[in-house]
XYZ file of C-alpha atoms in Angstrom:
707
model
C 122.147 101.664 118.278
C 123.366 103.789 120.863
C 124.209 103.284 123.962
C 123.815 105.316 127.378
C 124.737 108.921 126.727
C 127.236 110.344 129.139
C 125.120 112.082 131.457
C 125.724 114.873 134.609
C 127.188 112.708 137.650
C 124.882 113.205 140.683
C 125.292 116.355 143.258
C 123.411 116.389 146.485
C 121.218 118.694 144.823
C 120.328 116.205 142.545
C 120.226 113.094 144.288
C 117.717 114.790 146.517
C 116.092 115.712 143.405
C 116.508 111.802 142.327
C 115.005 111.240 146.356
C 112.395 112.842 146.096
C 110.453 111.893 142.150
C 111.167 109.027 143.602
C 109.496 108.982 146.516
C 106.435 110.385 144.465
C 106.390 108.232 142.404
C 107.317 110.717 139.681
C 109.880 110.549 136.997
C 112.766 111.624 137.490
C 113.936 113.666 134.742
C 117.157 115.464 134.096
C 115.798 118.748 135.438
C 118.132 120.481 132.382
C 115.320 119.143 130.405
C 111.965 120.343 132.382
C 109.884 122.512 130.867
C 109.667 125.924 131.585
C 106.752 126.212 133.029
C 107.454 123.518 135.265
C 111.131 124.692 136.806
C 109.367 128.737 137.087
C 105.916 127.547 138.679
C 106.643 123.703 140.358
C 110.292 124.210 142.685
C 110.437 125.119 146.483
C 112.453 126.162 148.423
C 115.343 123.953 146.993
C 115.054 124.276 143.380
C 113.400 121.017 143.616
C 110.062 120.447 140.913
C 107.288 119.170 143.718
C 105.652 116.336 142.030
C 101.649 117.581 143.546
C 102.398 121.022 142.705
C 103.003 119.557 138.982
C 100.473 117.117 138.646
C 97.722 119.573 139.720
C 100.087 122.131 137.044
C 99.079 120.074 134.356
C 95.605 119.014 135.627
C 94.791 122.697 134.951
C 96.345 122.659 131.390
C 94.985 119.607 130.372
C 91.717 120.296 129.042
C 90.614 116.744 128.622
C 88.043 115.400 130.513
C 87.304 112.682 133.473
C 86.039 109.428 131.487
C 83.759 107.378 133.202
C 86.375 104.003 132.228
C 88.844 105.055 134.156
C 92.606 105.478 131.684
C 89.623 104.973 127.860
C 87.660 106.886 126.307
C 83.566 106.236 125.383
C 82.924 103.795 122.170
C 80.839 106.256 120.727
C 83.733 109.219 120.863
C 86.032 106.683 119.675
C 83.488 105.920 116.392
C 84.348 109.133 115.121
C 87.461 107.503 114.237
C 85.916 105.540 110.871
C 83.757 108.580 109.910
C 87.112 109.548 108.039
C 87.797 105.634 106.538
C 83.802 105.941 105.800
C 84.067 108.572 103.651
C 86.699 107.035 101.715
C 84.436 104.127 101.548
C 81.894 105.960 99.730
C 84.231 107.957 97.307
C 84.130 106.439 93.905
C 87.199 103.868 92.202
C 87.487 101.777 89.682
C 86.423 98.114 89.913
C 88.592 96.305 91.216
C 88.811 93.669 88.320
C 89.390 96.643 85.680
C 92.241 97.941 88.154
C 93.804 94.511 88.597
C 93.201 92.491 85.205
C 91.970 95.000 82.955
C 88.465 93.493 82.511
C 85.391 92.570 84.320
C 82.702 90.007 83.595
C 79.867 92.437 84.263
C 78.904 95.486 82.268
C 78.892 98.637 83.889
C 75.385 98.683 85.574
C 75.506 95.265 86.311
C 78.601 95.552 88.613
C 77.897 99.004 89.674
C 81.656 100.564 89.738
C 83.561 102.666 87.314
C 85.153 100.518 84.227
C 86.254 103.994 82.351
C 90.035 103.561 82.783
C 91.620 106.773 81.102
C 89.220 108.629 83.204
C 90.478 106.899 85.871
C 93.635 106.988 84.469
C 93.285 111.213 84.458
C 92.711 111.890 87.812
C 95.749 109.039 89.161
C 98.392 111.560 86.736
C 96.842 114.544 88.494
C 96.100 113.241 92.176
C 100.574 112.394 91.593
C 101.837 116.198 90.560
C 99.479 117.914 93.801
C 101.042 115.340 95.747
C 104.186 115.845 95.373
C 103.042 119.743 96.738
C 100.416 118.488 99.263
C 102.213 115.843 100.302
C 106.276 117.119 100.235
C 108.563 114.265 101.698
C 106.044 111.807 103.410
C 105.856 108.534 101.563
C 102.706 109.122 99.374
C 105.599 111.140 97.370
C 107.408 108.705 96.654
C 107.345 106.278 93.421
C 107.473 102.655 93.868
C 104.629 100.583 95.451
C 105.609 99.327 99.103
C 104.169 95.972 97.941
C 105.699 96.057 94.745
C 109.127 96.678 95.445
C 108.919 93.752 97.975
C 106.630 91.404 96.323
C 106.666 92.416 92.721
C 103.442 92.150 91.979
C 100.283 94.807 93.502
C 97.494 93.066 94.435
C 95.250 96.207 93.840
C 95.821 97.165 90.583
C 95.628 100.962 90.142
C 93.224 101.598 92.611
C 96.394 101.463 94.382
C 97.767 104.959 95.419
C 101.219 104.004 93.343
C 99.473 102.535 90.422
C 101.679 104.043 88.037
C 104.415 102.641 88.860
C 103.177 99.189 88.008
C 100.672 99.846 84.945
C 101.509 99.432 81.644
C 99.663 102.289 79.660
C 100.979 100.822 76.341
C 99.360 97.734 77.049
C 96.861 99.490 79.428
C 97.914 96.532 81.970
C 98.627 96.431 85.653
C 101.745 93.826 85.499
C 104.685 92.130 87.817
C 107.745 92.826 88.155
C 109.200 91.265 85.197
C 106.561 93.020 82.799
C 103.499 90.823 82.729
C 100.362 91.003 82.023
C 98.681 90.422 86.056
C 96.321 87.274 86.044
C 94.529 85.754 89.043
C 97.010 82.680 88.924
C 99.758 85.940 89.256
C 97.251 86.774 92.523
C 96.676 83.742 93.661
C 100.370 82.570 93.976
C 101.023 86.397 95.948
C 98.305 85.331 98.482
C 99.074 82.364 98.970
C 102.881 82.798 100.244
C 101.054 85.888 101.519
C 99.258 86.637 104.875
C 98.030 83.136 106.275
C 94.450 82.645 107.452
C 92.221 84.153 105.200
C 88.413 83.347 105.513
C 86.908 83.463 101.862
C 83.603 84.766 101.163
C 81.631 80.667 100.374
C 83.470 80.296 104.515
C 81.807 83.803 105.847
C 78.545 82.737 103.891
C 78.149 79.457 105.956
C 79.001 80.796 109.154
C 76.044 83.716 108.721
C 73.629 81.652 106.909
C 74.826 78.262 109.558
C 75.127 76.109 107.515
C 78.725 74.910 108.345
C 78.540 71.956 110.895
C 80.704 71.274 114.117
C 80.379 67.032 114.166
C 83.697 67.164 116.727
C 82.593 69.589 118.726
C 78.760 67.552 118.749
C 80.972 64.512 119.227
C 82.134 65.849 122.788
C 79.173 66.783 124.032
C 77.322 63.306 123.192
C 80.165 61.996 124.876
C 79.916 64.904 127.518
C 76.445 64.238 128.071
C 76.794 60.582 128.416
C 79.848 61.256 131.147
C 77.864 63.596 133.580
C 74.314 61.018 133.188
C 77.074 58.314 134.360
C 77.640 60.433 137.083
C 74.484 60.559 138.113
C 73.256 57.329 138.026
C 76.454 56.254 140.042
C 75.811 58.629 142.900
C 71.861 57.588 142.894
C 73.493 53.650 143.276
C 75.469 54.806 146.151
C 72.587 56.570 147.667
C 75.411 60.014 147.467
C 74.748 63.473 146.001
C 76.739 64.677 142.955
C 80.328 66.800 144.092
C 80.086 70.039 143.012
C 83.551 72.703 142.054
C 83.601 75.010 145.252
C 83.806 78.600 144.226
C 85.155 80.676 146.824
C 82.793 83.919 147.518
C 84.835 86.570 149.301
C 83.432 89.718 150.525
C 83.921 91.336 146.913
C 81.062 90.678 144.688
C 83.014 88.117 141.814
C 80.014 86.937 140.298
C 79.855 90.051 137.684
C 76.900 90.328 135.351
C 75.609 86.483 136.937
C 72.140 86.107 138.292
C 72.829 85.070 141.857
C 69.895 82.619 143.725
C 70.187 81.139 147.201
C 72.829 78.452 146.690
C 74.166 78.959 142.563
C 74.969 81.003 139.720
C 73.338 79.893 136.057
C 74.571 81.821 133.491
C 71.880 82.846 130.826
C 73.281 82.331 127.330
C 72.569 80.144 124.594
C 74.192 76.595 124.808
C 74.556 74.128 128.603
C 73.990 76.325 131.486
C 77.000 76.189 133.944
C 75.398 75.809 137.367
C 78.327 76.860 139.810
C 77.976 76.103 143.813
C 78.732 79.293 146.289
C 80.842 78.111 149.493
C 79.156 81.210 151.210
C 81.082 80.100 154.914
C 84.831 82.242 155.295
C 88.390 79.082 154.258
C 89.903 79.898 157.988
C 91.832 76.745 156.956
C 94.529 76.571 154.938
C 94.225 72.813 152.530
C 97.512 71.431 152.564
C 97.601 71.484 148.303
C 98.470 75.352 148.596
C 101.387 75.497 151.725
C 104.967 74.936 149.983
C 107.920 73.364 151.829
C 111.661 74.348 151.447
C 111.563 71.425 149.311
C 108.598 72.955 146.581
C 111.001 76.057 146.504
C 114.652 74.741 146.279
C 114.017 71.750 143.324
C 110.779 72.072 140.987
C 111.056 69.669 138.113
C 114.376 68.385 137.574
C 116.031 69.397 134.254
C 115.400 65.965 132.797
C 111.838 65.360 133.895
C 111.315 69.184 132.656
C 111.969 68.100 129.020
C 109.791 65.238 128.771
C 107.040 67.019 130.817
C 106.932 70.448 129.221
C 106.561 71.889 125.784
C 109.659 73.138 124.122
C 107.820 76.288 122.560
C 106.947 77.514 125.317
C 110.748 77.796 126.637
C 112.640 80.694 127.603
C 110.867 82.310 125.058
C 110.312 86.317 124.711
C 106.365 86.708 124.179
C 104.638 89.362 122.771
C 101.465 89.827 124.435
C 97.769 89.610 122.800
C 96.454 93.333 122.783
C 93.713 94.186 121.716
C 93.577 96.722 118.506
C 96.772 97.888 118.987
C 98.756 94.222 118.923
C 97.967 94.134 114.960
C 99.901 92.268 112.134
C 101.952 94.775 111.667
C 102.782 95.545 115.007
C 103.287 91.641 115.776
C 106.022 91.728 112.430
C 107.337 95.078 113.892
C 108.613 93.191 117.138
C 109.166 90.018 115.379
C 112.086 91.986 113.612
C 113.263 93.044 117.278
C 113.252 89.773 118.448
C 109.828 88.308 119.750
C 109.736 85.246 119.753
C 106.067 83.615 119.565
C 103.225 86.328 119.316
C 99.637 86.166 119.769
C 96.613 87.406 117.741
C 94.045 90.471 118.693
C 91.751 88.906 121.454
C 89.329 87.371 118.870
C 85.096 86.981 120.011
C 84.227 83.350 119.704
C 80.002 84.571 118.942
C 81.534 87.264 115.866
C 83.634 84.351 114.465
C 80.617 82.042 114.470
C 78.699 84.789 113.416
C 81.021 85.544 109.924
C 81.461 88.735 110.527
C 84.468 90.087 108.770
C 85.969 92.204 110.390
C 86.219 89.409 113.341
C 87.520 87.060 111.002
C 90.396 88.791 109.579
C 91.753 89.156 113.250
C 92.684 85.135 112.535
C 95.390 86.433 109.645
C 98.973 85.308 110.358
C 102.056 86.449 108.351
C 104.869 83.339 106.842
C 107.256 85.417 109.823
C 105.212 84.064 112.803
C 106.818 80.859 113.642
C 105.020 80.225 116.768
C 101.275 82.059 116.476
C 98.116 81.135 118.481
C 95.007 82.953 118.488
C 93.074 83.722 121.690
C 89.667 83.333 122.192
C 87.109 84.776 124.410
C 83.630 83.837 125.364
C 81.624 82.918 127.516
C 80.004 79.872 126.919
C 81.978 76.540 126.600
C 79.719 75.044 123.339
C 80.707 78.805 121.406
C 84.763 78.597 122.585
C 84.853 74.988 121.401
C 82.948 75.420 118.242
C 85.430 78.135 117.116
C 88.811 75.978 117.949
C 86.992 73.339 115.180
C 86.563 76.032 113.331
C 89.648 77.467 113.150
C 91.485 74.373 113.597
C 90.359 73.554 110.006
C 90.786 76.684 108.427
C 93.805 78.601 110.242
C 97.501 77.812 110.574
C 98.559 78.553 113.965
C 100.636 76.693 116.735
C 98.050 77.033 120.222
C 95.024 78.402 121.190
C 95.103 80.972 124.122
C 91.526 81.099 126.057
C 91.789 84.790 127.490
C 90.663 84.054 131.766
C 92.009 87.804 132.627
C 90.424 90.564 130.134
C 89.362 92.798 132.971
C 86.631 94.180 130.891
C 82.839 94.526 132.259
C 81.073 93.867 128.737
C 82.812 90.582 128.793
C 81.899 89.835 132.404
C 78.500 90.321 131.605
C 78.747 87.162 128.787
C 80.161 85.042 131.353
C 83.943 85.814 129.448
C 87.222 87.051 130.579
C 88.651 87.417 133.923
C 85.230 85.860 135.686
C 86.089 82.270 133.658
C 88.058 81.744 137.012
C 84.732 82.214 139.250
C 83.299 79.445 136.763
C 86.344 76.990 136.893
C 83.985 74.048 135.346
C 82.964 75.885 132.241
C 87.068 76.643 132.118
C 87.608 73.744 132.344
C 85.176 71.867 130.034
C 86.166 74.735 127.103
C 90.006 73.365 127.322
C 88.827 70.058 127.092
C 86.978 70.887 124.346
C 89.128 72.521 122.779
C 92.113 69.587 122.962
C 89.504 67.213 121.533
C 88.457 69.019 118.478
C 92.123 70.505 117.474
C 93.871 66.895 117.210
C 97.411 67.951 119.075
C 97.366 71.533 118.838
C 98.390 72.861 122.115
C 95.783 74.693 124.423
C 96.819 77.829 126.551
C 94.895 80.236 129.364
C 95.602 83.777 130.474
C 94.768 84.611 133.940
C 95.020 87.061 135.931
C 95.811 86.778 140.123
C 91.451 86.788 140.833
C 88.581 88.605 139.679
C 87.364 89.999 142.220
C 89.627 90.962 145.710
C 90.986 93.547 146.868
C 95.243 93.429 145.650
C 97.809 92.852 148.316
C 98.927 95.753 150.120
C 102.524 94.884 150.741
C 103.039 97.325 152.986
C 100.849 96.190 155.769
C 103.392 93.118 156.215
C 106.678 93.053 157.390
C 108.591 92.271 155.069
C 110.365 89.426 156.592
C 106.964 87.875 157.520
C 106.340 88.445 153.647
C 109.369 87.431 151.710
C 108.654 83.944 154.035
C 107.097 81.385 151.211
C 105.522 79.798 153.888
C 102.980 82.318 154.729
C 101.938 82.546 150.780
C 98.465 80.620 151.496
C 97.631 82.543 154.351
C 98.852 86.177 152.517
C 97.147 85.480 149.771
C 94.241 83.119 150.126
C 91.393 85.625 148.680
C 93.213 85.053 145.298
C 91.735 83.110 143.043
C 93.938 81.502 140.492
C 96.816 79.240 143.012
C 93.146 77.299 144.184
C 92.427 76.543 140.505
C 95.295 75.104 139.459
C 95.586 71.911 140.163
C 91.819 71.698 138.152
C 93.289 73.427 135.223
C 96.550 71.382 135.906
C 94.203 68.501 135.241
C 92.544 69.347 131.831
C 95.421 69.234 130.529
C 96.572 72.974 129.272
C 99.870 73.286 128.151
C 101.094 76.291 129.701
C 99.472 78.849 132.212
C 99.791 82.534 131.542
C 99.404 84.673 134.951
C 98.693 88.644 134.608
C 100.164 89.669 138.368
C 97.590 91.475 139.095
C 93.644 91.498 139.861
C 90.305 92.385 137.188
C 89.758 94.497 139.814
C 93.215 96.470 139.573
C 92.769 96.841 135.539
C 96.546 98.265 134.796
C 97.502 99.987 138.213
C 99.998 99.660 141.073
C 103.303 97.164 139.936
C 102.314 93.575 138.904
C 102.982 91.212 141.504
C 105.079 89.055 140.834
C 105.462 86.773 143.750
C 101.885 85.641 143.440
C 103.257 84.317 139.291
C 107.118 82.451 142.531
C 103.588 80.931 144.444
C 102.328 79.962 141.815
C 104.621 78.270 139.990
C 106.262 76.378 142.535
C 102.847 75.563 143.303
C 102.585 73.686 139.972
C 105.610 71.875 140.038
C 104.868 70.378 143.545
C 101.404 68.944 142.408
C 103.041 67.773 139.026
C 105.547 65.896 141.501
C 102.925 64.576 143.355
C 101.501 62.473 140.729
C 105.309 61.560 139.309
C 105.039 59.890 142.569
C 101.275 58.505 142.629
C 102.505 56.871 139.214
C 99.626 58.645 137.901
C 99.524 58.403 133.898
C 97.500 60.489 131.356
C 95.613 59.078 128.127
C 99.507 59.980 126.142
C 101.013 58.164 129.144
C 103.462 60.603 129.992
C 101.774 63.728 132.536
C 102.131 66.505 131.287
C 103.101 69.622 133.198
C 102.143 73.316 132.363
C 104.673 75.764 131.454
C 104.145 79.001 133.663
C 104.428 82.532 131.886
C 104.776 84.855 133.802
C 103.404 88.709 132.721
C 103.321 92.262 134.431
C 105.545 95.361 133.839
C 108.334 94.061 132.138
C 110.004 97.318 131.151
C 113.967 96.283 130.498
C 115.953 93.637 130.608
C 116.769 93.354 133.966
C 113.736 93.137 134.857
C 112.776 89.832 132.208
C 116.837 88.346 133.987
C 115.037 89.052 137.136
C 112.282 86.986 136.633
C 113.320 84.060 134.797
C 116.396 83.497 137.183
C 114.305 84.083 140.597
C 110.345 83.723 140.192
C 110.567 79.874 139.128
C 108.455 80.677 134.988
C 109.459 79.054 131.882
C 108.770 82.271 129.986
C 107.927 85.911 130.161
C 104.401 87.556 128.435
C 105.538 91.659 127.065
C 102.526 93.927 126.044
C 102.820 97.266 127.241
C 106.748 97.520 127.639
C 106.650 96.675 123.921
C 104.597 99.136 123.013
C 106.333 101.627 125.040
C 109.507 100.410 122.891
C 109.408 97.321 120.554
C 113.218 97.041 120.663
C 112.714 96.020 124.251
C 112.636 92.370 122.654
C 116.543 93.621 120.919
C 117.458 94.826 124.348
C 117.035 92.305 126.681
C 118.414 89.261 124.395
C 121.403 91.449 124.338
C 121.239 91.921 128.140
C 121.693 96.358 127.636
C 119.885 99.229 127.767
C 119.308 100.527 124.639
C 119.449 104.545 124.470
C 117.664 104.992 121.339
C 117.840 108.460 119.212
C 115.002 110.380 117.948
C 115.705 109.639 115.055
C 115.931 105.628 115.279
C 112.728 106.131 116.998
C 111.229 107.880 113.504
C 113.126 105.083 111.566
C 110.609 102.828 113.433
C 107.529 104.289 112.856
C 107.784 104.427 109.619
C 108.768 100.514 109.307
C 105.408 100.002 111.029
C 103.781 102.617 108.494
C 105.052 99.770 105.821
C 104.197 97.149 107.351
C 100.863 98.392 107.659
C 100.882 99.392 103.938
C 101.487 95.757 102.760
C 98.216 94.207 105.341
C 96.108 97.474 104.882
C 96.784 98.023 101.051
C 97.936 101.031 99.402
C 94.480 102.640 98.738
C 93.341 105.242 100.023
C 91.542 102.949 102.574
C 94.256 101.229 102.931
C 96.175 104.238 104.063
C 93.794 105.660 106.018
C 93.062 102.124 108.122
C 97.084 102.545 108.069
C 97.037 106.354 109.442
C 93.906 105.509 112.462
C 96.425 102.830 113.696
C 99.864 104.247 113.443
C 97.769 107.051 116.221
C 96.593 104.439 118.062
C 100.523 103.182 118.233
C 101.491 106.630 118.645
C 99.021 107.195 121.681
C 100.995 104.588 123.769
C 104.924 105.116 122.181
C 104.862 108.906 123.136
C 104.896 107.415 126.583
C 108.704 106.396 126.570
C 111.238 108.271 128.562
C 114.610 108.794 127.051
C 116.739 106.913 128.942
C 119.328 109.490 128.296
C 117.291 112.122 129.452
C 116.893 110.551 133.308
C 118.982 111.240 136.434
C 121.558 108.344 137.035
C 121.850 106.049 138.741
C 118.163 105.732 136.692
C 118.768 103.568 133.629
C 114.903 103.195 132.726
C 111.738 104.168 133.692
C 108.541 102.900 135.295
C 105.125 101.826 134.733
C 103.603 104.001 137.382
C 105.892 106.950 137.415
C 103.837 109.799 136.227
C 105.633 112.171 133.596
C 106.332 115.744 133.869
C 106.509 118.031 130.931
C 110.004 118.011 129.129
C 112.133 118.403 126.549
C 113.923 115.758 124.248
C 117.483 116.415 122.940
C 115.980 117.781 120.071
C 113.047 118.691 117.973
C 112.009 115.606 116.897
C 112.545 113.677 120.234
C 109.891 116.694 122.284
C 107.701 115.791 119.422
C 107.866 111.962 119.685
C 107.154 112.499 123.452
C 103.890 114.801 123.522
C 100.934 113.363 124.982
C 98.359 115.985 122.927
C 96.746 113.341 119.572
C 97.212 116.523 117.208
C 100.740 116.143 117.473
C 100.606 112.469 116.639
C 98.639 113.373 113.101
C 101.368 115.847 112.845
C 103.935 112.497 112.378
C 101.024 110.827 110.712
C 101.239 113.216 107.744
C 105.154 113.597 108.311
C 104.901 110.393 106.755
C 101.792 109.697 105.002
C 101.563 113.525 104.193
C 98.150 115.613 105.034
C 95.126 114.933 106.371
C 91.899 116.980 105.479
C 90.568 119.482 107.952
C 87.649 118.052 109.529
C 89.795 114.459 110.295
C 89.703 113.656 114.390
C 91.442 111.324 116.263
C 90.504 109.968 119.506
C 92.824 107.518 121.252
C 91.120 104.198 122.797
C 93.025 104.738 126.103
C 93.076 108.866 127.788
C 94.853 111.797 126.527
C 94.765 115.416 125.542
C 92.660 114.756 121.923
C 91.775 117.816 121.235
C 92.927 118.509 117.465
């Protein structure tokens, strides 16, 4: 592991250069590593690159088009990524039963797949010979199968690209590491120790045909309806109107995609409708419960009390964020190797789960290495969420369910899901209570942003002393939402609340606001202490104080230490930081900056590929899928700036810096820094062999994608 390299000390010229770069949100890369194009065209009289001119020059040389959705490509464009895999699916392949066990109970015509093992063996030998020349230096030239090496068996048999390494031609059979012919019993033993949460075809069929019952969900809603009816009758007897949770309506539209009426908003969706009353009157008076005293900020919850009221699973842990597309099982395993403590699945759409969609059900899979594993659910209907929770609690291994109330995508908002749930607090509250009821003791967490709508806080509008005074935070953050629904979420029974310090409107722009996270954490402690003082008891005879998990812009160990020590959070969640540098977990645990070399980074990429081949398979389709997700990973990791080429005293990059074109310390480091997807494809070819001439990859996030 490399340490910080010896860098050139700052002279006045370099000091001015660093200052100018920081002022213009430009990465202060050492001038000797800047591209000659920049050095010659983008310098002022002092020889210092002008960031604005630099950006204009880059815009001229970058042929990528502007996208309608900030930072992303259209789904229709990205569908080209699947064309290559579809072509592979159409290729002739040996019947899986013949390939694995050497026999098939069906005849060739009924099976529909080739049973000619002799002809297939001939093709395998020809392919093995051609790979030596066509894919020199790649993993495809090795003779051993990664699955066979690590597990002593390959479940793909001869269809594996390395199938000859575990096929005994003397007995014409796929064998295990002991030389025994592979049997269904061997395969069952392998799958039991391989990956968990595989949903079999019978369950998938049951979901598709709507033949699976959800008795716990039905029982919950029966009691839920009785409770509402009882409340209405009690109100009638007392001649009162039923109370309704208020949702503050600010200047910015908060309820995207929902129908507005004069006094309410209803979600037009299958299942029970949710009525939300909108308070159109401006809220000028700050409620007392949202104010903080110095005692609230200094005392918090005692260590003894915290042992009793908070779950240890979320205390001082490094949590890998749920990352759509890129947060797949191989990437999670990679982060575990570098020190991540808790992993969470990619976002799982509840409607797709309940319709039995195989690709969505595959997102539930976990590795045995994932000791603390959560599944994140997204949905806008309480019935759908609770049914999904009941299903996976019956058929999956996991430690907690996380409700996604933070996703900024409008496609989810139109369905009442994602970050809009903080404006549908009654629905969110019922989701939590329902999940707690149907999952028999499993933990429930919620991930939110500061607010669904509302403009982010511009700290420059406030005097520094005014902003840093926590007594002013209720006024400063009055148009944010999470702190206003904190009490409702705590009462619903959540075990942890993850707060991303941005609004949905911001997506991932500007800096995350950790002062707001600190404000919410202090309020959380205040609410708990007040309940203890009032001797309020829960059904479990003790109160749960939700753990507060902070999220946003953690890129080095100092960020982590700052937030843990000063911002009152129990743990942190890391997303983009892990995509840029999966070794961030090692840096945090060892409290150091790691000036990682290009060869070490390339070894990490090869580790990811090996983990991908284990997960997606070592046949042609598995290799194609591994390549696809490797390219998605590289579309993020290329943004990492090596510490050793940053000017002193800068020891790490910033998410909000623009990065000028630069050379690495060697050719490999330069290649790994390329933002051109053709270079990412080249990196994949160094590991997985050549791609066809018509191969195309469109990254999920904006980059130069010509090839």
